[in-house]
Amino acid sequence: MSKDWVVIVFVIFVSSSGILFSNNVCAKPPPNVNIGAILALNSTIGKVAKIAIEAAVNDVNSDSTILSGTKLNISMQDTKLSTGFLGIIDSLLLMEKDTAAIIGPQYSVMAHVISHIANEMQVPLLSFAATDPTLTSLQFPYFVRTTQSDLYQMSAVADIIDQFQWRDVIAIFIDDDHGRNGVAALGDKLAEKRCKISHKAALKPDDSNVNKEEINSALVKIALMESRVIVLHIYPSFGLEVLHIAQSLGMMGSGYVWIVTDWLTTALDSDPSLATTSIMNDMQGVITLRMHTPDSRIKSNFESRWPKLAHQNNDEGPFGLNIFGLYAYDTVWTLAYALDAFFRSGGTLKFSNDSSLNTLRGDGDTLHLDTMGMFLNGSMLLQKILEVNRTGLTGPMMFSQDGNLMNPSYEIINVIGTGVRRIGFWSNSSGLHTGEQVPNHGNSSELGLYGVIWPGQTTQTPRGWVFANNGKQLRIGVPLRVSYHEFVSRTEGTDKFSGYCIDVFTAALELLPYPVPNKFIPFGDGKTNPLNSLLLQRVTLGEFDAVVGDITITTNRTKIVDFTQPYIESGLVVVAPIRKMKSNAWAFLRPFTPMMWLVTGMFFLAVGAVVWILERRLNDDFRGTPRRQFVTIIWFSFSTLFFAHREKTVSTLGRLVLIIWLFVVLILNSSYIASLTSILTVEQLSSPIKGIESLATSNERIGYLRGSFAENYLTDELNIHRSRLVPLNDPSEYEKALKDGAANGGVAAIIDERAYMELFLATRCEFGIVGQEFTKMGWGFAFPRDSPLAIDMSTAILKLSENGDLQRIHDKWLTRSACSSEGAKQGIDRLETKSFWGLFLLIGIACFIALLCHVIRMTYRFNRHYSNNTTSNDNLGGSSSSSSCSSRIKSFFSFVNGREEEEEMEDKNGKKRRRKDNRVVHEVEVSPLHESNVSIHVENGA
């Protein structure tokens, strides 16, 4: 029994080993591989692609270094411009032949349909012309794009639009998957740059019958719109007709911008005879794109072969090579390299028939669905295709995991005369640049584009928009104010408005180079001031096209609308009751604060003491009895205030300190005189509230204009509780609340914009602005976000400011009265210590350094003097006993207190020498009759 189990186990082992061994043996590649191609042979791209694919198949089959003798067997199916049913039938016919891969389809619409079949049959689909960006999704894993996606082309178009600072564009496209998805990608890219597609004009996708009336109707509608930047994403057969009709409607003239996708360069490259026809007149100044393929030897060789290939394979005559022909050629080679790697890895062409398809076959059917089989190793071949890394006619052929070519780039072309001119490049990594190579980081000279010749044969960049010529008026919202009618007011019984804001807006409109029909629409009930925030929200909702009035530009408001250049500055100020200050006998003390007086006096005494210390050993003016020296310090200190000091300074350190101190005194004296003059000559006004700081820290009630942004500013920025805020409607309520005061139900102060307050104070001299303006803001006209009219109006406002019209309008409506022009000064700007701390620091450092140098000098001289005395005592035979520490300190102070003298003495050689010391040495020569000379040293105290 055990032997039988051993035999069974052995048989199983041998069988399993055989299986393993057989799986490791590479299957022999088949002699032929069936591949298919789905083309529209009556289209320009299809004709070129057919010749390129056949040439590539012949080149692959004649190359012994690839596929090891296996030949490609190509089967082509003609869809005849059909993007639907015929494409499905053609793909099914190819599936019957055990096709390993399909090249195509040519159209994105058909690619969407056939991709579902490719997914079921697991047959890779390599398209060289389907550029719809939505094809590269998880829904179509077997779709591989061997050309560049429209996602990148639309990124290039968006960069061009952003380069010239256009904000609104119009898109004309074919209403199919190719057109819709391409324009959707353009809209996404424009949104990233704060641009948008303001209008989409869709045309019916009937390639066999171009509807000229439909095109004409769409273009007439576009001509009445604001935007003049038109993006044309369409098929060649439609595109040339669109440009021709646009030319007849005058839409190819100055002011228009036409950006055409790569279909135009494809048409021009495929049919060089277009350059000699009148068709070129329909596209002058157009900007178009072309997929960039770098120059190489193999590309030049193929281009030289092309005329012969086109002549041999086309009965209609030769035609040019376009970019899709290059990609079709590279697609065949990419598939060949993938098949070679597939066979080297042990892949086999095995197909599994689906029994469920047998029920779909009927008698006499030519479509044998029961013969269709699923490619069992299709996923393996797909992976090999994505791993291909080679250089072809179009450059490097490398794929990302989503089946897109890597490193996309485009040429930017400008149509001029009978030809085209390359004005730059676009790459996914660097955007627009003028050089063929991607510029290095930081090299801004190569960014952007070369000069463009626009429609109308002009080099001036078009503005990109005009005011809509559709009979509609600009709806302008105007706040219906109940106060300050000098800014905005409506004439009773009419729809007309007047005021400072209205005049500025009207004057700016007159400076625009185009007419702007407009209509003022009141906003508000006329009983209370409307909320400006609600008025601006009407702009975002599309009810108003602009807002004109006393609208303050704030951060939050700029998030929902665009403002023009401010036409008046108007920050927040504090207005409070004021009273006149009467002069008194002590007015001369007002220029300085008490602390300033104290610090100044202390420095006067300190500097006098320092100069006394530095001068007393050399200068008799600083010596004498203690009482005399104290008087000298006081006198010298304060006499420097008037530069009337009579004591001379002889020491270097003393002169240095005195020079710096006199400079400080000069500044203090000048500041004091200027402040005192202002106090005595200008009327002084005072208020218990000094500014926004003191008001915010108090508990007083504060008034503000109802509907103003001041309420949110005070609560959010200054943290003032809302219970302290009192909303007021008009100047009469302002006046009453201020007169009543906070104690009687009124307010202590009012916070409002300076423009309002200047009008309020013009006739009310008992109130005044206290403190400084604590915000820097302005008024502007509001427009919808990204409105080009806001930019032109800002330019017009600057022109009004430059030519003086803005000031004249201001003087007309906002002329100051005598009350606000008296030049009265609120509060007293007393000079504080913080304004002069730099000067005090300077003189303090000077005094410290001078004293430090003086102490070091005295210490050095004392040590030398002490050592000399010890030596002299030894020479006279005195005993050298070391002094105690206390006696040495007393000697040092006695030395410092002594007077320093300078005398000239002659030595034994008759030379004069100068000694500075506390002692004078007298040398007396004894008569020569004595046997020796004896020197007698006598030390005299100072």
PDB file of C-alpha atoms in Angstrom, residues 117-223:
ATOM      1  CA  ILE A 117     -15.253  47.006 -27.438  1.00  0.00           C
ATOM      2  CA  ALA A 118     -11.484  47.073 -26.852  1.00  0.00           C
ATOM      3  CA  ASN A 119     -12.091  46.725 -23.126  1.00  0.00           C
ATOM      4  CA  GLU A 120     -14.256  43.646 -23.628  1.00  0.00           C
ATOM      5  CA  MET A 121     -11.900  42.010 -26.144  1.00  0.00           C
ATOM      6  CA  GLN A 122      -8.768  43.217 -24.234  1.00  0.00           C
ATOM      7  CA  VAL A 123      -7.265  44.524 -27.479  1.00  0.00           C
ATOM      8  CA  PRO A 124      -5.020  47.610 -27.099  1.00  0.00           C
ATOM      9  CA  LEU A 125      -6.211  50.653 -29.030  1.00  0.00           C
ATOM     10  CA  LEU A 126      -3.418  53.021 -30.166  1.00  0.00           C
ATOM     11  CA  SER A 127      -4.806  56.308 -31.489  1.00  0.00           C
ATOM     12  CA  PHE A 128      -2.543  58.832 -33.201  1.00  0.00           C
ATOM     13  CA  ALA A 129      -5.287  61.454 -33.767  1.00  0.00           C
ATOM     14  CA  ALA A 130      -7.969  61.178 -31.041  1.00  0.00           C
ATOM     15  CA  THR A 131      -7.048  64.106 -28.766  1.00  0.00           C
ATOM     16  CA  ASP A 132     -10.129  64.232 -26.504  1.00  0.00           C
ATOM     17  CA  PRO A 133      -8.701  64.608 -22.963  1.00  0.00           C
ATOM     18  CA  THR A 134     -11.476  62.513 -21.384  1.00  0.00           C
ATOM     19  CA  LEU A 135     -10.305  59.368 -23.202  1.00  0.00           C
ATOM     20  CA  THR A 136      -7.453  58.940 -20.734  1.00  0.00           C
ATOM     21  CA  SER A 137      -9.554  57.761 -17.839  1.00  0.00           C
ATOM     22  CA  LEU A 138     -10.032  54.613 -15.815  1.00  0.00           C
ATOM     23  CA  GLN A 139     -13.041  53.856 -17.991  1.00  0.00           C
ATOM     24  CA  PHE A 140     -10.806  53.095 -21.013  1.00  0.00           C
ATOM     25  CA  PRO A 141      -7.738  51.203 -19.754  1.00  0.00           C
ATOM     26  CA  TYR A 142      -6.947  49.737 -23.195  1.00  0.00           C
ATOM     27  CA  PHE A 143      -6.868  53.147 -24.909  1.00  0.00           C
ATOM     28  CA  VAL A 144      -3.333  54.426 -25.526  1.00  0.00           C
ATOM     29  CA  ARG A 145      -2.886  57.891 -27.028  1.00  0.00           C
ATOM     30  CA  THR A 146       0.201  58.076 -29.246  1.00  0.00           C
ATOM     31  CA  THR A 147      -0.274  61.790 -29.870  1.00  0.00           C
ATOM     32  CA  GLN A 148      -0.629  64.763 -27.543  1.00  0.00           C
ATOM     33  CA  SER A 149      -3.805  65.337 -25.572  1.00  0.00           C
ATOM     34  CA  ASP A 150      -5.971  68.404 -26.042  1.00  0.00           C
ATOM     35  CA  LEU A 151      -5.602  68.945 -22.312  1.00  0.00           C
ATOM     36  CA  TYR A 152      -2.106  70.289 -22.970  1.00  0.00           C
ATOM     37  CA  GLN A 153      -3.144  72.184 -26.073  1.00  0.00           C
ATOM     38  CA  MET A 154      -5.820  73.974 -24.039  1.00  0.00           C
ATOM     39  CA  SER A 155      -3.218  74.709 -21.358  1.00  0.00           C
ATOM     40  CA  ALA A 156      -1.133  76.407 -24.035  1.00  0.00           C
ATOM     41  CA  VAL A 157      -4.158  78.393 -25.261  1.00  0.00           C
ATOM     42  CA  ALA A 158      -4.919  79.483 -21.672  1.00  0.00           C
ATOM     43  CA  ASP A 159      -1.304  80.603 -21.205  1.00  0.00           C
ATOM     44  CA  ILE A 160      -1.507  82.669 -24.397  1.00  0.00           C
ATOM     45  CA  ILE A 161      -4.691  84.342 -23.169  1.00  0.00           C
ATOM     46  CA  ASP A 162      -3.120  85.026 -19.785  1.00  0.00           C
ATOM     47  CA  GLN A 163       0.077  86.310 -21.433  1.00  0.00           C
ATOM     48  CA  PHE A 164      -1.862  89.178 -23.005  1.00  0.00           C
ATOM     49  CA  GLN A 165      -4.046  89.684 -19.901  1.00  0.00           C
ATOM     50  CA  TRP A 166      -7.381  88.929 -21.519  1.00  0.00           C
ATOM     51  CA  ARG A 167     -10.109  87.737 -19.189  1.00  0.00           C
ATOM     52  CA  ASP A 168     -13.117  86.786 -21.331  1.00  0.00           C
ATOM     53  CA  VAL A 169     -13.029  84.565 -24.420  1.00  0.00           C
ATOM     54  CA  ILE A 170     -15.572  83.102 -26.818  1.00  0.00           C
ATOM     55  CA  ALA A 171     -15.275  79.452 -27.874  1.00  0.00           C
ATOM     56  CA  ILE A 172     -16.530  78.105 -31.203  1.00  0.00           C
ATOM     57  CA  PHE A 173     -16.549  74.323 -31.398  1.00  0.00           C
ATOM     58  CA  ILE A 174     -18.224  71.273 -32.907  1.00  0.00           C
ATOM     59  CA  ASP A 175     -20.886  69.884 -30.614  1.00  0.00           C
ATOM     60  CA  ASP A 176     -19.434  66.377 -30.203  1.00  0.00           C
ATOM     61  CA  ASP A 177     -17.135  64.666 -27.708  1.00  0.00           C
ATOM     62  CA  HIS A 178     -14.047  66.152 -29.329  1.00  0.00           C
ATOM     63  CA  GLY A 179     -15.353  69.735 -29.266  1.00  0.00           C
ATOM     64  CA  ARG A 180     -17.232  69.719 -25.970  1.00  0.00           C
ATOM     65  CA  ASN A 181     -14.537  68.033 -23.933  1.00  0.00           C
ATOM     66  CA  GLY A 182     -11.795  70.164 -25.456  1.00  0.00           C
ATOM     67  CA  VAL A 183     -13.654  73.375 -24.606  1.00  0.00           C
ATOM     68  CA  ALA A 184     -14.407  72.047 -21.121  1.00  0.00           C
ATOM     69  CA  ALA A 185     -10.680  71.509 -20.588  1.00  0.00           C
ATOM     70  CA  LEU A 186     -10.063  75.066 -21.829  1.00  0.00           C
ATOM     71  CA  GLY A 187     -12.577  76.410 -19.329  1.00  0.00           C
ATOM     72  CA  ASP A 188     -10.841  74.601 -16.467  1.00  0.00           C
ATOM     73  CA  LYS A 189      -7.429  75.953 -17.465  1.00  0.00           C
ATOM     74  CA  LEU A 190      -8.776  79.485 -17.848  1.00  0.00           C
ATOM     75  CA  ALA A 191     -10.410  79.313 -14.428  1.00  0.00           C
ATOM     76  CA  GLU A 192      -7.000  78.603 -12.909  1.00  0.00           C
ATOM     77  CA  LYS A 193      -5.880  81.986 -14.273  1.00  0.00           C
ATOM     78  CA  ARG A 194      -9.035  83.879 -13.271  1.00  0.00           C
ATOM     79  CA  CYS A 195     -10.282  83.909 -16.861  1.00  0.00           C
ATOM     80  CA  LYS A 196     -13.488  82.482 -18.265  1.00  0.00           C
ATOM     81  CA  ILE A 197     -15.366  81.522 -21.407  1.00  0.00           C
ATOM     82  CA  SER A 198     -18.120  84.109 -21.623  1.00  0.00           C
ATOM     83  CA  HIS A 199     -19.931  82.431 -24.542  1.00  0.00           C
ATOM     84  CA  LYS A 200     -19.863  79.018 -26.203  1.00  0.00           C
ATOM     85  CA  ALA A 201     -20.984  78.731 -29.823  1.00  0.00           C
ATOM     86  CA  ALA A 202     -21.640  75.078 -30.726  1.00  0.00           C
ATOM     87  CA  LEU A 203     -22.011  73.925 -34.348  1.00  0.00           C
ATOM     88  CA  LYS A 204     -23.714  70.743 -35.509  1.00  0.00           C
ATOM     89  CA  PRO A 205     -21.230  67.913 -36.183  1.00  0.00           C
ATOM     90  CA  ASP A 206     -22.186  67.232 -39.802  1.00  0.00           C
ATOM     91  CA  ASP A 207     -18.872  66.964 -41.603  1.00  0.00           C
ATOM     92  CA  SER A 208     -20.451  66.074 -44.946  1.00  0.00           C
ATOM     93  CA  ASN A 209     -22.693  69.132 -45.062  1.00  0.00           C
ATOM     94  CA  VAL A 210     -21.307  72.364 -43.593  1.00  0.00           C
ATOM     95  CA  ASN A 211     -24.246  74.622 -42.725  1.00  0.00           C
ATOM     96  CA  LYS A 212     -23.132  78.135 -43.723  1.00  0.00           C
ATOM     97  CA  GLU A 213     -26.301  79.737 -42.389  1.00  0.00           C
ATOM     98  CA  GLU A 214     -25.676  78.253 -38.961  1.00  0.00           C
ATOM     99  CA  ILE A 215     -22.098  79.541 -38.969  1.00  0.00           C
ATOM    100  CA  ASN A 216     -23.200  82.999 -40.132  1.00  0.00           C
ATOM    101  CA  SER A 217     -25.862  83.202 -37.429  1.00  0.00           C
ATOM    102  CA  ALA A 218     -23.393  82.201 -34.713  1.00  0.00           C
ATOM    103  CA  LEU A 219     -20.803  84.755 -35.868  1.00  0.00           C
ATOM    104  CA  VAL A 220     -23.331  87.591 -36.077  1.00  0.00           C
ATOM    105  CA  LYS A 221     -24.327  86.865 -32.484  1.00  0.00           C
ATOM    106  CA  ILE A 222     -20.673  86.830 -31.419  1.00  0.00           C
ATOM    107  CA  ALA A 223     -20.035  90.189 -33.118  1.00  0.00           C
TER     108      ALA A 223
END
